[in-house]
Short mmCIF file of C-alpha atoms in Angstrom, two decimals:
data_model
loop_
_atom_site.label_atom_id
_atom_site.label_comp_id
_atom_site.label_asym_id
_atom_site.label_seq_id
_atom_site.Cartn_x
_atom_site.Cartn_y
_atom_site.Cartn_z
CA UNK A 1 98.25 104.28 47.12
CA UNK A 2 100.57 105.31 49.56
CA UNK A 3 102.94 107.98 50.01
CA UNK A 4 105.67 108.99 52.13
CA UNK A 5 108.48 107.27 53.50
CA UNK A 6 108.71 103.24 54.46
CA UNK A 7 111.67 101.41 55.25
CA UNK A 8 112.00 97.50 55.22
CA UNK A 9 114.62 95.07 56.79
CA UNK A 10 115.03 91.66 56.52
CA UNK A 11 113.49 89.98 59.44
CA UNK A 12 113.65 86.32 60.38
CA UNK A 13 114.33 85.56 57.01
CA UNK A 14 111.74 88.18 55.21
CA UNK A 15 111.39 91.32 54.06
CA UNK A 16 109.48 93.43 56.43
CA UNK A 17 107.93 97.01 56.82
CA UNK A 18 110.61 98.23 59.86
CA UNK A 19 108.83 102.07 59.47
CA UNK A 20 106.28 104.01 57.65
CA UNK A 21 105.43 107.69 57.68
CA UNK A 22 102.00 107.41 56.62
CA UNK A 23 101.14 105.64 60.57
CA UNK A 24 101.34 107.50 63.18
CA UNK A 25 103.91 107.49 66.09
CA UNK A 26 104.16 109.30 69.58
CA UNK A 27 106.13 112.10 68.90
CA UNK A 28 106.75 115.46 71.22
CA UNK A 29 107.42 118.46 70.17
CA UNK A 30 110.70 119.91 72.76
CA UNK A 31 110.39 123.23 72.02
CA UNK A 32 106.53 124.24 72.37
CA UNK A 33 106.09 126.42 75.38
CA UNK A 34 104.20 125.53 78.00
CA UNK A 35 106.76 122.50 77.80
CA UNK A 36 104.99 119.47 76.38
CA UNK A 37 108.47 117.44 78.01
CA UNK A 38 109.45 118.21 81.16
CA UNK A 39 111.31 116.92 84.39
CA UNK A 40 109.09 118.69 87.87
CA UNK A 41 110.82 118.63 91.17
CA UNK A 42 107.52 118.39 93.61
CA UNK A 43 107.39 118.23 97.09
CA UNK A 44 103.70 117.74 98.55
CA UNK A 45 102.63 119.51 101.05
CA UNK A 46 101.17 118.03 104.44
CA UNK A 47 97.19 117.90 103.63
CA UNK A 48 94.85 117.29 106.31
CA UNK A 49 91.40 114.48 105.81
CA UNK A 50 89.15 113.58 108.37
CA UNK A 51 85.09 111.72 107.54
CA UNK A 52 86.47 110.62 103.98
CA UNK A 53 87.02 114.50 103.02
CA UNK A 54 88.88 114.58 99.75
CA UNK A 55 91.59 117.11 99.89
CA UNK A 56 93.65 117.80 96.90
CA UNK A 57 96.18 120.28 95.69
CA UNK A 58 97.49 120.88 92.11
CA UNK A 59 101.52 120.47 91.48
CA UNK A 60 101.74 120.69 88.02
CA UNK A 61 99.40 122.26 85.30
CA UNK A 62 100.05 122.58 82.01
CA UNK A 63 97.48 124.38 79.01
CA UNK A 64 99.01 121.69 76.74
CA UNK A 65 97.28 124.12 73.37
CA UNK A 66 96.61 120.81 71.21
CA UNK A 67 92.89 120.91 70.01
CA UNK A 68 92.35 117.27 71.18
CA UNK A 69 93.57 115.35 74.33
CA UNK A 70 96.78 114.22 74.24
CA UNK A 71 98.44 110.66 74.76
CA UNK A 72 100.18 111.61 78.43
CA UNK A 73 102.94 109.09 79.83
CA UNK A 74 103.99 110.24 83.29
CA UNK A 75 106.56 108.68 85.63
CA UNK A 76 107.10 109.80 89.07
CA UNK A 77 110.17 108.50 90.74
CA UNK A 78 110.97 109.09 94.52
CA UNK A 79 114.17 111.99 94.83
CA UNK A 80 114.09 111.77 98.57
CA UNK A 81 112.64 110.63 101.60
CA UNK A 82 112.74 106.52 101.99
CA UNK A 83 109.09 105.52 103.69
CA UNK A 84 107.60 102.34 104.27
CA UNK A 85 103.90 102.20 104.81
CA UNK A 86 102.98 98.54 105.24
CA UNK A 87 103.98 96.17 102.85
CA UNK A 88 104.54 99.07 100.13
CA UNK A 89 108.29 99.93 100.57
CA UNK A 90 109.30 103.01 98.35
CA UNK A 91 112.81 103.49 98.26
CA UNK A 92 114.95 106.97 96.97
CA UNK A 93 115.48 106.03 93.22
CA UNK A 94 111.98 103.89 92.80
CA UNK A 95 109.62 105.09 90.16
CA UNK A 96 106.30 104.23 88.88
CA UNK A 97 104.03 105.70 86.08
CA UNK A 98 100.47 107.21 86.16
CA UNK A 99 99.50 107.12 89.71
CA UNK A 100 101.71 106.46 92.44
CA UNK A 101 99.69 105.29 95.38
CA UNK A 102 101.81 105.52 98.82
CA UNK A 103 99.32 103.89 101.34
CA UNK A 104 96.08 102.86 100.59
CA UNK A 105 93.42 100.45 101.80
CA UNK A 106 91.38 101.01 105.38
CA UNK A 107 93.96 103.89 105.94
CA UNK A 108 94.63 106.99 104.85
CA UNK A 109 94.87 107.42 101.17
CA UNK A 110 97.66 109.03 99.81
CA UNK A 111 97.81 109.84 95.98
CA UNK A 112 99.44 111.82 93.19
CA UNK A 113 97.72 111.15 89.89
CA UNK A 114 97.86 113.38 86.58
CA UNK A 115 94.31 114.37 84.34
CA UNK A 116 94.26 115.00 81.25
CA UNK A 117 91.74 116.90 78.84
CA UNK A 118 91.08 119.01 75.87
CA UNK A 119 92.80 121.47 77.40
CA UNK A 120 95.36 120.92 80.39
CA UNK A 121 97.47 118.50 81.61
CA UNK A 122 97.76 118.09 85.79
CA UNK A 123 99.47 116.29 88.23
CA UNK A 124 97.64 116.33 91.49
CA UNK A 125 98.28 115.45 95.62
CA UNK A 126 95.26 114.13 96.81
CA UNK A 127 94.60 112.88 100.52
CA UNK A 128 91.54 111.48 102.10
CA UNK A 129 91.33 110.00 106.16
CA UNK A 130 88.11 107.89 106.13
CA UNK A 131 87.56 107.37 109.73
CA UNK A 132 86.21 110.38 111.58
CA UNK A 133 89.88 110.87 113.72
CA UNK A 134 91.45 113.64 111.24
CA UNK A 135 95.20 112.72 110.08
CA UNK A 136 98.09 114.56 107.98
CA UNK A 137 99.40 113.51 105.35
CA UNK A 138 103.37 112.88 105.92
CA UNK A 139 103.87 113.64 101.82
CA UNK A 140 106.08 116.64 102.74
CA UNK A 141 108.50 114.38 103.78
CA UNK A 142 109.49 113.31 100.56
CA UNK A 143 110.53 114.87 97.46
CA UNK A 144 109.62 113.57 93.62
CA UNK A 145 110.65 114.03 90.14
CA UNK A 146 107.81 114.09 87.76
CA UNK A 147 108.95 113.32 84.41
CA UNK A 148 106.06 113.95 81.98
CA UNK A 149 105.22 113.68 77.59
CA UNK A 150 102.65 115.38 76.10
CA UNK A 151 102.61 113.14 72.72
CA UNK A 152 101.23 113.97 69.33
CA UNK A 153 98.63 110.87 69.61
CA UNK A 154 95.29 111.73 70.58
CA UNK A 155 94.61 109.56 74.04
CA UNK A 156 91.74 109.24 76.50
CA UNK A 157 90.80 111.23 79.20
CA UNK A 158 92.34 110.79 82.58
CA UNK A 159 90.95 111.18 85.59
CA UNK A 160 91.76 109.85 89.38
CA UNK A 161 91.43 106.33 88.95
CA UNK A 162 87.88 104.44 88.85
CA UNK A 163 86.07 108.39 89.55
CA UNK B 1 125.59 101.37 60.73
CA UNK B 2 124.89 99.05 57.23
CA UNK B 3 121.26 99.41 56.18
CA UNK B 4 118.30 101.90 56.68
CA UNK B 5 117.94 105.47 57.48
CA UNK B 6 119.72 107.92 60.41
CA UNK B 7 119.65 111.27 60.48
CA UNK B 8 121.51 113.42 62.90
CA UNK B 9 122.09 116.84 64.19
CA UNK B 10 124.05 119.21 62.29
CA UNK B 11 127.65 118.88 62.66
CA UNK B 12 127.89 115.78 63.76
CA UNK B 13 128.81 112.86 62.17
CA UNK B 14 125.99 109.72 61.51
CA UNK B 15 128.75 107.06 62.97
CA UNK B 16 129.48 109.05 65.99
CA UNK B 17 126.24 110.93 67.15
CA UNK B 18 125.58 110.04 70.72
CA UNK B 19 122.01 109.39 71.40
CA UNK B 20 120.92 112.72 72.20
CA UNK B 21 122.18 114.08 68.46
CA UNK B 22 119.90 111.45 66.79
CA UNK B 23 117.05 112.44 65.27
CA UNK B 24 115.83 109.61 63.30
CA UNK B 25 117.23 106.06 64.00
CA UNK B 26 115.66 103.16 61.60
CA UNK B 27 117.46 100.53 63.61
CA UNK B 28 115.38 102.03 66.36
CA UNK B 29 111.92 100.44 66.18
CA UNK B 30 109.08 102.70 67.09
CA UNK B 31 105.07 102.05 68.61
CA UNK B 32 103.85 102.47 64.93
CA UNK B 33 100.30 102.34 64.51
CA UNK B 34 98.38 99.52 63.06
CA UNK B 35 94.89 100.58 63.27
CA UNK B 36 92.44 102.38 65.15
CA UNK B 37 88.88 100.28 65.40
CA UNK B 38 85.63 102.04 66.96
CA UNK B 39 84.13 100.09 69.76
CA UNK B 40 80.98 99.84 70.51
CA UNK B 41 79.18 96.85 72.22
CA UNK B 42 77.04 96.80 74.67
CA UNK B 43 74.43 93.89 76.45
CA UNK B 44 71.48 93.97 78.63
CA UNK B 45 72.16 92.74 82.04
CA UNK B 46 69.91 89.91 81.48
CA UNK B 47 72.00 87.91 79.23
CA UNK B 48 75.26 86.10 80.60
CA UNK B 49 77.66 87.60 78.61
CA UNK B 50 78.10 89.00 74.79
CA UNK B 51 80.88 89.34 72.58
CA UNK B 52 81.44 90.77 69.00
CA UNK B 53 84.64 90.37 66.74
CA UNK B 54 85.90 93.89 66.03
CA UNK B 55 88.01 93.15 63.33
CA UNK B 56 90.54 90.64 61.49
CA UNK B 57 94.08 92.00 60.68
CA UNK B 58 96.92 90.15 58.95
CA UNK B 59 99.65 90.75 61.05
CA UNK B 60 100.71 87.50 61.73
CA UNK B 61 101.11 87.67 65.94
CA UNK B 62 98.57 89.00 68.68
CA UNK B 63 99.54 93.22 68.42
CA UNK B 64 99.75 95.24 71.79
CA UNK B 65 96.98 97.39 71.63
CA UNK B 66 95.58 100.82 73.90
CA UNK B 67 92.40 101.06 74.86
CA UNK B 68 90.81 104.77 74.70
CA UNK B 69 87.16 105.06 76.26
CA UNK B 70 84.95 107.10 75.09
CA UNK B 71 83.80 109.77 77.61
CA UNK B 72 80.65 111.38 76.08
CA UNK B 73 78.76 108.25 77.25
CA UNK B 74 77.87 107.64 81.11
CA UNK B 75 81.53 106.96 82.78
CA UNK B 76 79.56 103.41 84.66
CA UNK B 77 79.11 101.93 81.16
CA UNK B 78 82.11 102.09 79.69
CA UNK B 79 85.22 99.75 80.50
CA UNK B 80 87.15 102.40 82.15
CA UNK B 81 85.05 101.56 84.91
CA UNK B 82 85.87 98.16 85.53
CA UNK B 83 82.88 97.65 88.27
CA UNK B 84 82.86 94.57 90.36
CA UNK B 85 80.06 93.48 88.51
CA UNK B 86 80.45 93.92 84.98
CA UNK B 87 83.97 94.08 82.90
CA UNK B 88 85.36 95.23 79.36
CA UNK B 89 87.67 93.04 77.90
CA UNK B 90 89.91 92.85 74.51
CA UNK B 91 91.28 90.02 73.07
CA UNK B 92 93.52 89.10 70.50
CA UNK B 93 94.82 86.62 68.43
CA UNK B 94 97.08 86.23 65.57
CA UNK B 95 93.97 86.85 63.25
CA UNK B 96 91.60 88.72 65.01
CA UNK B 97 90.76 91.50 67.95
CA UNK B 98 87.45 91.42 69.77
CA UNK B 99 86.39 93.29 72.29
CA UNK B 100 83.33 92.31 74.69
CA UNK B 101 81.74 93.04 78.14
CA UNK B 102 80.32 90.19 80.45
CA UNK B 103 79.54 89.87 83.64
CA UNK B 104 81.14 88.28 86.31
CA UNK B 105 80.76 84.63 86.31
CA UNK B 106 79.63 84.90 90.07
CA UNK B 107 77.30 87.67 89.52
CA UNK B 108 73.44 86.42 88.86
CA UNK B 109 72.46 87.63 85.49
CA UNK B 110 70.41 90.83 85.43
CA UNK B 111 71.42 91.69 89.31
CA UNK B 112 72.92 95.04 89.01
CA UNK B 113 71.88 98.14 87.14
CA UNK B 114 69.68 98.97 84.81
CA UNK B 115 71.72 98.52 81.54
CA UNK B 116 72.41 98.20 79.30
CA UNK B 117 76.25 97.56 79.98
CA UNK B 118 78.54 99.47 77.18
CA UNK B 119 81.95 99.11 76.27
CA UNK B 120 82.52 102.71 73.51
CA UNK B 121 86.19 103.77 72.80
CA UNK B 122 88.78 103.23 70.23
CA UNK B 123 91.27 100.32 70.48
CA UNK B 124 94.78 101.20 69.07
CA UNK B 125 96.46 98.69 67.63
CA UNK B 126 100.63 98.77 67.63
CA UNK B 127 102.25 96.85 64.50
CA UNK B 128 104.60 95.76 67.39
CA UNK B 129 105.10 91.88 68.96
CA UNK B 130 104.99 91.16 72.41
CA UNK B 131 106.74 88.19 71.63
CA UNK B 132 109.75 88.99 69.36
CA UNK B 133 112.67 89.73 72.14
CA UNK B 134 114.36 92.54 70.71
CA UNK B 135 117.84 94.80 71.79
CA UNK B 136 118.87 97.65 69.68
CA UNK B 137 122.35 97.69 68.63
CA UNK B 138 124.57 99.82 71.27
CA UNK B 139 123.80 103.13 72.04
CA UNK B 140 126.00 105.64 73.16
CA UNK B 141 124.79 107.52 75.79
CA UNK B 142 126.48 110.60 77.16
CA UNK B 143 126.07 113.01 79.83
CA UNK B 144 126.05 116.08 78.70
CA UNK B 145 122.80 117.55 75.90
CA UNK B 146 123.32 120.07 73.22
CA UNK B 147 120.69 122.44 71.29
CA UNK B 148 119.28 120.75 68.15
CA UNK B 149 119.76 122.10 65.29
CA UNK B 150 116.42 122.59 63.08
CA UNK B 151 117.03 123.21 60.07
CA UNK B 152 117.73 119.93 58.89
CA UNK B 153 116.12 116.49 59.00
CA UNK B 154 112.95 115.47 56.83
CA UNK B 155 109.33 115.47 57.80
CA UNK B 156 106.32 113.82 56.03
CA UNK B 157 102.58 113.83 56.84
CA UNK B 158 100.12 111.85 57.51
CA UNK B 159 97.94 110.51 55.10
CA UNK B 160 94.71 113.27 54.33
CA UNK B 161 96.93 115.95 55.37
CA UNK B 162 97.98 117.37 52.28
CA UNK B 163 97.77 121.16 52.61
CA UNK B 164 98.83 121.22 56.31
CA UNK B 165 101.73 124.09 56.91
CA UNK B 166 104.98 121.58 57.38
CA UNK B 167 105.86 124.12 59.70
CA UNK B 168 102.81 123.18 62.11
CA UNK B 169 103.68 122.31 65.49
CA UNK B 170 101.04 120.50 66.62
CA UNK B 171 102.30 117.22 66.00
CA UNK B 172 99.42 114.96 64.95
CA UNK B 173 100.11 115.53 61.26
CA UNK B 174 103.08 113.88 60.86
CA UNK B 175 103.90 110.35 60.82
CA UNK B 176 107.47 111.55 61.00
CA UNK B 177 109.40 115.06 62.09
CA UNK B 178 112.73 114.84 63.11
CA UNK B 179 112.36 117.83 64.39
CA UNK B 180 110.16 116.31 67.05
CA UNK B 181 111.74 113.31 69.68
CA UNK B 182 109.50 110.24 69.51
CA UNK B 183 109.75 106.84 71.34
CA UNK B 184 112.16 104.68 69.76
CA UNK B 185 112.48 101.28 71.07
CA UNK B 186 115.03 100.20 73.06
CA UNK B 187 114.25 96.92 74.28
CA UNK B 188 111.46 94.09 73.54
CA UNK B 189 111.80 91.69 76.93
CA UNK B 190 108.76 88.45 77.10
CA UNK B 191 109.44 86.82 79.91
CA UNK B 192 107.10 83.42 81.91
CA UNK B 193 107.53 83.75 85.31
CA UNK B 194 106.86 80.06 86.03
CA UNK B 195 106.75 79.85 89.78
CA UNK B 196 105.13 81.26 92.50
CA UNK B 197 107.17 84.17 94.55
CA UNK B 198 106.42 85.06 97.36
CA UNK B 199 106.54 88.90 98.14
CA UNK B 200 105.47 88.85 101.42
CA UNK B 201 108.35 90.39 102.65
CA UNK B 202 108.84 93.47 103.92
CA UNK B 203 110.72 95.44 102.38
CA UNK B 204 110.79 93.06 99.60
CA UNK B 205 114.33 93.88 98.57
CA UNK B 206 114.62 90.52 97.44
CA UNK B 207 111.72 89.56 95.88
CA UNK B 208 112.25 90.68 92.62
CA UNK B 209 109.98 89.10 89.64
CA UNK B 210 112.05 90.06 86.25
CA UNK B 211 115.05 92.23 86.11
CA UNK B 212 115.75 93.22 82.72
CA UNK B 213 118.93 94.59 81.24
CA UNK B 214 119.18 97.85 79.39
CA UNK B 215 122.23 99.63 78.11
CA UNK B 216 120.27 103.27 78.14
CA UNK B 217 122.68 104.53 80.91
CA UNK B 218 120.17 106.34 82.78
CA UNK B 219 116.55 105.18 84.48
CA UNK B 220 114.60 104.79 80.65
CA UNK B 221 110.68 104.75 79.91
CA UNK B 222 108.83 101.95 79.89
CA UNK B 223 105.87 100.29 79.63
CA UNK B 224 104.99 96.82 81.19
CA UNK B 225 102.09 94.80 80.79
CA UNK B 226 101.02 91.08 82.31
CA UNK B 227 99.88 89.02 79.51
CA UNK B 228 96.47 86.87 80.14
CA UNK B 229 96.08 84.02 77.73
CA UNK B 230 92.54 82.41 77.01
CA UNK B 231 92.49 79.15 75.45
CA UNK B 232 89.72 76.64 74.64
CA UNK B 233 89.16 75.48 77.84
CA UNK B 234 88.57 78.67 79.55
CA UNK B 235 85.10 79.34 79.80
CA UNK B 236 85.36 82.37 77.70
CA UNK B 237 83.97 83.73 74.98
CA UNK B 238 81.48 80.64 76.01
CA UNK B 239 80.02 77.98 74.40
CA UNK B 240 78.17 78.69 71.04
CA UNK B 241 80.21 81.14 70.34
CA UNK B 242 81.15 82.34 67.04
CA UNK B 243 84.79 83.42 67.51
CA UNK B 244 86.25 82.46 64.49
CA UNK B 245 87.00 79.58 65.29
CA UNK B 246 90.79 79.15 64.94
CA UNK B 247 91.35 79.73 68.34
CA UNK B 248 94.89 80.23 68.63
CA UNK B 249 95.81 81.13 72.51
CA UNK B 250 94.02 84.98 72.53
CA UNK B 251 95.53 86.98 74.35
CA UNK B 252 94.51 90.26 76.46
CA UNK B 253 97.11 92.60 78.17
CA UNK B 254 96.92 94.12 81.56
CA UNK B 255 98.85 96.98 82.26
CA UNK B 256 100.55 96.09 85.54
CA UNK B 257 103.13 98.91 85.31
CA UNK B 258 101.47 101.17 83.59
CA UNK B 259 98.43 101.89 84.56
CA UNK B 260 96.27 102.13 87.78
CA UNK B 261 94.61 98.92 86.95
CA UNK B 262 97.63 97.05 87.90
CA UNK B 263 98.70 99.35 90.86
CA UNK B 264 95.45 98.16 92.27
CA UNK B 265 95.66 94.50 91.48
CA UNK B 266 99.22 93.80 92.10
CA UNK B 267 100.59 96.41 93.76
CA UNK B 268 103.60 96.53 91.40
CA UNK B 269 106.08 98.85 91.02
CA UNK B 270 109.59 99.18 89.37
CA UNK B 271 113.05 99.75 90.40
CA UNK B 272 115.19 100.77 87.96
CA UNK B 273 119.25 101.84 87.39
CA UNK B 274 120.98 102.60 84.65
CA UNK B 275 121.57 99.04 84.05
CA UNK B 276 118.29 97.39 84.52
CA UNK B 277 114.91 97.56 85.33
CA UNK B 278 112.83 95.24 88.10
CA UNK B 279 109.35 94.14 88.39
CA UNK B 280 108.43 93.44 91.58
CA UNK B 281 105.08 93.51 93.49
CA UNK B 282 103.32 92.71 97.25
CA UNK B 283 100.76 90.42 96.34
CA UNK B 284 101.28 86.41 97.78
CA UNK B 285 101.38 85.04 94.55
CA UNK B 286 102.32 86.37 91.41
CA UNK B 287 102.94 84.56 88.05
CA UNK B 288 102.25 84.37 84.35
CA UNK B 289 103.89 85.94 81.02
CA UNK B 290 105.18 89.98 81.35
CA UNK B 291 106.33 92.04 78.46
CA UNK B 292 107.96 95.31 79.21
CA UNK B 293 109.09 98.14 76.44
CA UNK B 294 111.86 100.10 77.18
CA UNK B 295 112.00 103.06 75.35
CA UNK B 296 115.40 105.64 74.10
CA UNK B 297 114.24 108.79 76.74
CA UNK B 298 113.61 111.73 74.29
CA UNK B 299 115.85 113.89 76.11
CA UNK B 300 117.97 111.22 77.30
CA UNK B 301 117.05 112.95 81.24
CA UNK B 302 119.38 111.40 84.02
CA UNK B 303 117.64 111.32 87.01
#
């Protein structure tokens, strides 16, 4: 037996379950502090790689205080700074979620990506040169926006991609 | 508004409330979840491939689904890695989800590792269609935000919840608190892109795969996936199988948006203004069927 609320709506032609209380949904609580929603104005700094070094800083972290690990969405959209590194043109007002990869490849790597855990939510710069000639990282060129929901769902574990 | 359920902030009236002062918007669809199956399969290295049916459901259409990995077991085993050797994949159909690993067709049975190879998560099933194109009615968007107030709306709980505070904040207990913002759909776009484009260009200004059309009236969420359909001729789940045989088109979704998987693959990215949002990506050749969500912003954030 269920309980709750449900709401149906005619669709194509029949009655259909449009909503029902008793599934779950992402929802985010706006007024939890740490913030659970928030809008980050990041600007990278200039990290130096050399031999395949990985070099990483933190830009946001967040003790999220759920007792599982969250469902995370996270969009990062370019404020300022236009750049073109090969084929991958990122211009002011371009956004992309998760990871936002900025040259990759034989080069340099340049990377923000976001973990998530039990415990904290972070958005991380991370850098690595893999020839032996070290090179900077031109990230503090540019400025981002990281827009970022801590949901009610319980979601996997994020690391940097395929670690 | 005719039919179904709104509820607003205080002092405001239900026909008028800009976006921002809705708390609850029935005509606003949201993810709602299905079901949530345990996966666990696994194979030795020395067989070609395996496969196991997870589960029927009676939904009608293939759902969307999320795939959570489990991460108490050895990160190489699961599908989250996605080696060059071995892969995790889910499939659906209008009947049934399966999950299954394999190895690469080019790969010699038994080459790499030790094994066996194991796929152990939880796949989340949406009760929402990839196929049904959907617009909510007009929204109206506005650019200033105002202080909710909370104390009014309704909550309920989840089901096995009953003795939970309803003043808990934690969120996972309800299925609805309209005291919390959740993810209301916007817009439902399936689109074939039937020819090959060539994004070769540099910048690619004009290379653009989809452009969709919003009315959010600032840069919305979203989530985007390429859709990879696997009929009886593919090679796949392989012959003797026991898939249960109805064999509509499966279907298995590959986050090209969202997702590192596809930033990898496709190199995709999206531009978006308050008017629309576009696909577009820098690999040669790029074509096959794309769904995208857009989702209301919970804050309704200009950027």
């Amino acid at each position: 037996m269920r309980s709750g609320v449900a709401i149906y709506d005619q669709v194509n032609g029949q009655q259909e379950e449009i909503f029902g209380s008793d599934k779950g949904h992402f929802l985010v609580d706006l007024d939890y502090v740490p913030n659970r929603f928030n809008v980050v104005e990041v600007t990278p700094t200039d990290l130096t790689s050399s031999n395949g070094t990985v070099v990483e800083e933190v830009l946001v972290d967040v003790k999220h205080g759920l007792l599982y690990v969250p469902r995370v969405i996270v969009f990062f959209y370019v404020k300022s700074g236009e750049f073109l590194v090969g084929q991958f043109f990122q211009p002011t007002g371009s956004y992309t979620s998760d990871t936002y990869f900025w040259s990759s490849g034989a080069g340099p790597q340049d990377t923000l990506y976001h973990t998530v855990d039990d415990t904290h939510f972070k958005v991380i710069h991370r850098y690595v040169e893999p020839s032996s000639t070290p090179s900077t990282s031109s990230s503090n060129l540019r400025t981002f926006d990281i827009k970022y929901l801590i949901g009610s769902l319980k979601g996997p574990i994020v690391r940097f991609p395929n670690s | 508004m005719t039919s179904g359920i709104r509820v607003v902030q205080k002092g405001t009236t239900v026909d008028n409330a800009a976006d921002f002062q809705v708390e609850f918007d029935s005509r606003w669809p949201l993810l709602e979840i299905y079901d949530e199956i345990n996966v666990d399969v696994s194979m030795m290295p020395t067989a070609f491939q395996n496969f196991q049916v997870v589960s029927p459901h009676t939904l009608g259409f293939p759902p969307i689904y999320e795939w959570i990995p489990d991460e108490t077991i050895p990160r190489f085993y699961t599908i989250a890695s996605m080696s060059a050797d071995y892969s995790g994949r889910i499939l659906v159909t209008d009947k049934n989800i399966m999950a299954t690993v394999e190895e690469t067709f080019t790969a010699t049975p038994g080459t790499y590792g030790a094994g066996p190879v194991r796929m152990k998560g939880v796949i989340r099933i949406y009760r929402n269609s990839p196929f049904n194109q959907f617009v909510s009615e007009t929204l109206q968007p506005v650019a200033a935000s105002a202080p909710a107030d909370k104390t009014q709306g309704f909550k309920a709980l989840r089901p096995g919840q009953r003795g939970n505070a309803m003043g808990d904040t934690e969120g996972s207990e309800f299925g609805v608190n309209t005291n919390f913002k959740s993810l209301g759909i916007h817009v439902v776009n399936h689109t074939q892109v039937g020819a090959n484009i060539d994004f070769s260009a540099s910048p690619p200004s004009s290379a653009f795969v989809l452009s969709i059309a919003h009315k959010s009236g600032y840069k919305p969420l979203y989530w985007s996936f390429e859709l990879t359909f696997w009929g009886k001729t593919q090679n796949f789940p392989g012959a003797g199988s026991t898939w249960d045989g109805t064999y509509v088109d499966s279907v298995s979704f590959d986050p090209i948006i969202h997702g590192q998987v596809s930033l990898e693959r496709y190199q995709s990215r999206a531009y978006a203004d308050t008017v629309t949002i576009s696909l577009d990506g820098v690999q040669s050749v790029l074509l096959g069927d794309f769904v995208t969500f857009i989702f209301h912003d919970p804050l309704q954030v200009a950027i």
